[in-house]
Each structure stands twice: as C-alpha cells, then as structure tokens.
Short mmCIF file of C-alpha atoms in Angstrom, two decimals:
data_model
loop_
_atom_site.label_atom_id
_atom_site.label_comp_id
_atom_site.label_asym_id
_atom_site.label_seq_id
_atom_site.Cartn_x
_atom_site.Cartn_y
_atom_site.Cartn_z
CA MET A 1 -32.64 39.88 103.36
CA ALA A 2 -29.13 40.45 102.67
CA SER A 3 -27.84 37.09 104.15
CA ASP A 4 -30.24 35.10 102.08
CA PRO A 5 -28.41 33.22 99.03
CA THR A 6 -31.28 33.10 96.67
CA ASN A 7 -31.34 36.72 96.85
CA THR A 8 -27.37 37.52 95.93
CA LEU A 9 -27.87 35.14 92.22
CA GLN A 10 -28.35 36.59 89.17
CA LEU A 11 -31.37 35.95 87.62
CA VAL A 12 -31.71 33.53 83.95
CA PRO A 13 -33.29 34.39 81.26
CA GLU A 14 -36.36 32.54 80.55
CA THR A 15 -35.15 31.83 76.53
CA LEU A 16 -31.92 30.46 77.72
CA LEU A 17 -33.53 28.09 80.59
CA LYS A 18 -36.22 26.99 78.12
CA LYS A 19 -33.69 25.85 75.60
CA ARG A 20 -31.88 24.00 78.11
CA HIS A 21 -34.84 22.00 79.16
CA ASP A 22 -35.14 20.80 75.80
CA LEU A 23 -32.03 19.39 74.69
CA ASP A 24 -32.20 18.03 78.23
CA GLN A 25 -35.06 16.28 76.55
CA LEU A 26 -33.47 15.83 73.42
CA ARG A 27 -30.76 13.94 75.09
CA ALA A 28 -33.43 11.56 76.95
CA LYS A 29 -34.91 10.65 74.07
CA ARG A 30 -31.30 9.85 72.18
CA ALA A 31 -30.87 7.56 74.91
CA ALA A 32 -34.03 6.00 75.26
CA ALA A 33 -33.78 5.74 71.89
CA ALA A 34 -30.39 4.11 71.53
CA LEU A 35 -31.62 2.04 74.34
CA THR A 36 -34.78 -0.05 72.37
CA ASN A 37 -32.96 0.28 69.28
CA PRO A 38 -29.23 0.38 69.15
CA LEU A 39 -26.79 1.78 66.51
CA ILE A 40 -25.27 -1.12 64.81
CA PRO A 41 -23.64 -0.38 61.04
CA ARG A 42 -25.56 -2.00 58.23
CA LYS A 43 -22.68 -4.45 57.44
CA ARG A 44 -23.51 -5.91 61.08
CA VAL A 45 -26.91 -6.61 60.81
CA SER A 46 -28.32 -9.59 60.50
CA ASP A 47 -30.76 -12.21 61.68
CA LYS A 48 -29.22 -12.50 64.94
CA SER A 49 -29.47 -8.89 65.57
CA LYS A 50 -31.54 -7.22 68.62
CA VAL A 51 -33.38 -4.26 66.97
CA VAL A 52 -36.74 -4.29 67.25
CA ARG A 53 -39.03 -2.95 64.71
CA VAL A 54 -43.08 -2.38 65.51
CA ILE A 55 -45.02 -2.10 62.17
CA ARG A 56 -48.54 -0.81 62.71
CA PRO A 57 -51.06 -3.14 60.51
CA GLU A 58 -52.36 0.64 58.65
CA THR A 59 -48.98 1.40 57.54
CA ILE A 60 -48.88 -1.98 55.44
CA LEU A 61 -52.63 -1.66 54.23
CA ILE A 62 -51.34 2.25 53.27
CA GLN A 63 -48.52 1.06 51.40
CA ALA A 64 -50.39 -1.19 49.67
CA ARG A 65 -52.75 0.90 48.45
CA HIS A 66 -49.40 3.32 47.57
CA ARG A 67 -48.16 0.38 45.48
CA ARG A 68 -51.27 -0.31 43.64
CA ASN A 69 -52.24 3.64 42.58
CA TYR A 70 -48.56 4.11 41.63
CA ASP A 71 -48.55 0.64 39.51
CA THR A 72 -51.81 1.92 37.85
CA ARG A 73 -50.32 5.56 37.48
CA PHE A 74 -47.39 4.29 35.41
CA LYS A 75 -48.80 1.70 33.36
CA ARG A 76 -51.14 4.29 32.39
CA VAL A 77 -48.64 7.26 31.76
CA GLN A 78 -46.48 4.37 29.14
CA LYS A 79 -50.22 4.24 27.31
CA LYS A 80 -51.07 7.42 26.87
CA GLY A 81 -48.61 9.60 27.72
CA MET A 82 -49.00 12.88 30.67
CA GLN A 83 -52.09 14.24 30.18
CA LYS A 84 -53.62 17.25 31.75
CA ARG A 85 -56.93 17.76 33.35
CA ALA A 86 -60.00 17.40 31.53
CA GLU A 87 -61.14 20.84 30.71
CA LYS A 88 -65.22 21.87 29.90
CA LYS A 89 -63.72 23.10 26.84
CA CYS A 90 -63.85 20.77 24.14
CA VAL A 91 -61.20 21.31 21.53
CA THR A 92 -61.24 19.44 17.46
CA LYS A 93 -57.86 20.31 15.93
CA VAL A 94 -59.23 19.95 11.73
CA LYS A 95 -56.62 19.15 8.84
CA VAL A 96 -57.29 20.81 5.43
CA TRP A 97 -56.02 20.00 2.65
CA ASN A 98 -55.20 21.47 -0.48
CA ALA A 99 -56.01 19.34 -3.45
CA GLU A 100 -54.23 21.54 -5.92
CA LYS A 101 -50.62 21.82 -3.83
CA GLU A 102 -51.29 17.97 -2.58
CA GLU A 103 -50.44 19.29 0.57
CA GLU A 104 -51.58 19.86 4.30
CA VAL A 105 -52.34 23.69 4.37
CA ASP A 106 -51.15 25.37 7.51
CA GLU A 107 -54.58 26.49 9.75
CA LYS A 108 -52.75 30.31 10.66
CA GLU A 109 -52.20 30.59 6.48
CA LEU A 110 -55.57 29.31 5.40
CA GLU A 111 -57.14 32.36 8.32
CA LYS A 112 -54.57 35.01 7.23
CA GLN A 113 -55.90 34.07 3.47
CA ARG A 114 -59.48 33.53 4.43
CA LEU A 115 -58.95 37.45 5.97
CA ALA A 116 -57.53 38.82 3.43
CA ALA A 117 -60.41 37.36 0.74
CA GLU A 118 -62.90 39.21 3.21
CA ALA A 119 -60.90 42.43 3.20
CA SER A 120 -60.49 42.73 -0.19
CA ALA A 121 -64.42 41.30 -1.07
CA ALA A 122 -65.67 44.40 1.65
CA ALA A 123 -63.19 46.86 -0.27
CA ALA A 124 -64.73 45.76 -3.42
CA ALA A 125 -68.08 45.72 -1.90
CA ALA A 126 -67.72 49.30 -0.58
CA ALA A 127 -66.51 50.93 -4.03
CA ALA A 128 -69.41 49.63 -5.76
CA LYS A 129 -71.56 51.54 -2.71
CA GLU A 130 -69.22 54.64 -3.67
CA GLU A 131 -69.86 53.98 -7.51
CA GLU A 132 -73.93 53.36 -7.30
CA LYS A 133 -73.77 56.53 -5.11
CA SER A 134 -72.17 58.54 -7.60
CA ASP A 135 -74.38 57.22 -10.35
CA ASP A 136 -77.27 57.97 -8.45
CA GLU A 137 -75.96 61.57 -7.61
CA GLU A 138 -75.22 61.77 -11.49
CA ILE A 139 -78.71 61.00 -11.81
CA GLN A 140 -80.20 63.28 -9.92
CA SER A 141 -77.98 66.31 -10.85
CA VAL A 142 -79.31 65.61 -14.70
CA SER A 143 -82.79 65.24 -13.83
CA GLU A 144 -82.38 68.29 -11.93
CA GLU A 145 -81.11 70.06 -15.11
CA GLU A 146 -83.59 68.56 -17.07
CA VAL A 147 -86.20 70.15 -14.70
CA ASP A 148 -84.50 73.29 -14.84
CA ASP A 149 -84.43 73.64 -18.75
CA LYS A 150 -87.95 72.80 -19.11
CA GLY A 151 -89.08 75.22 -15.80
CA MET A 152 -86.69 77.90 -18.38
CA GLU A 153 -88.95 76.99 -21.71
CA GLU A 154 -92.16 77.48 -20.07
CA ASP A 155 -90.62 81.26 -18.29
CA LYS A 156 -89.84 81.83 -22.00
CA THR A 157 -93.12 80.90 -23.20
CA ASP A 158 -94.83 83.44 -20.58
CA LYS A 159 -92.87 85.92 -21.61
CA ASN A 160 -94.11 85.41 -25.16
#
C-alpha cells in the first residue's frame, strides 16, 4: 500500500476545490460570451458589427407598460404634487376670521383663548357655588340661633 501513489498525496479541502470549480465555470461563461458578443469599444459599434442581441417580446411589453405608467405618474405629480396615501380619517382645516382685528386668527391661539375662557367660567362657577354654600350656612346658623332663642324664651316662661 505504501507503493500506491494516491495514499501519499496530501488531501485538498473541499472549499478550495469548490472555489476552483466556480472559477472554471466563470471562465467558461466569459469565453462563451466573448464568442457570441465580442467586446468592442462603443465608438466602433456600427450597423456592421456582428453583435447579436436577442430581445424577448415580454420585455418590450413590460417596458411599454413601465413607460406608460411613468408618464401618467409624472403628469399627476406635476399637477397635484406628491401626495400621501389615502387615510380613513378626514381632516378639514377651518380658517377663522377676527372681525375686530380684520385678520385671520390662528387656530392654536383661538384654542388657548377658548380654554382660558372655560377655565375662568369654571372658576367663576366654583366661586358662585362656594358663595351660595356660605350663604346657606349663614341662613342655617341664623335660623338655629332663632330656634335656640325661642327655646330659651319658652324655658323662661315655663319657670315663671
């Protein structure tokens, strides 16, 4: 077995063998491409060149469709500009005109004024409620004092 030459050779890793095989395939592809489509500088290309170009009919149809869609999209963008996708929520913008100042009022400013008015109204209502409560308490305390006074008078009459 020592005389067998295959046993004395060193083994080559599979990755190297695969890489070499891939490179061989690439060289074969390039050689085939050079035969069917020789590399000619662009300046020398003319009608007499032997370059054979095969175009499938599907590509012609696809290119026509792309061109048509692109033209439609281009015209739409020229008219309307780039648009966002449609949303379910409808947004309406309201412009508010202030007659006193003769100018347009900003919505945020208007909202702040409205909130301030609501806060002041709520504060006034709370103050009125507190005042009403205090009035009720005074009335009750006065009526209790009257009752107490009447009760004392009755006690005095009973003793007499």
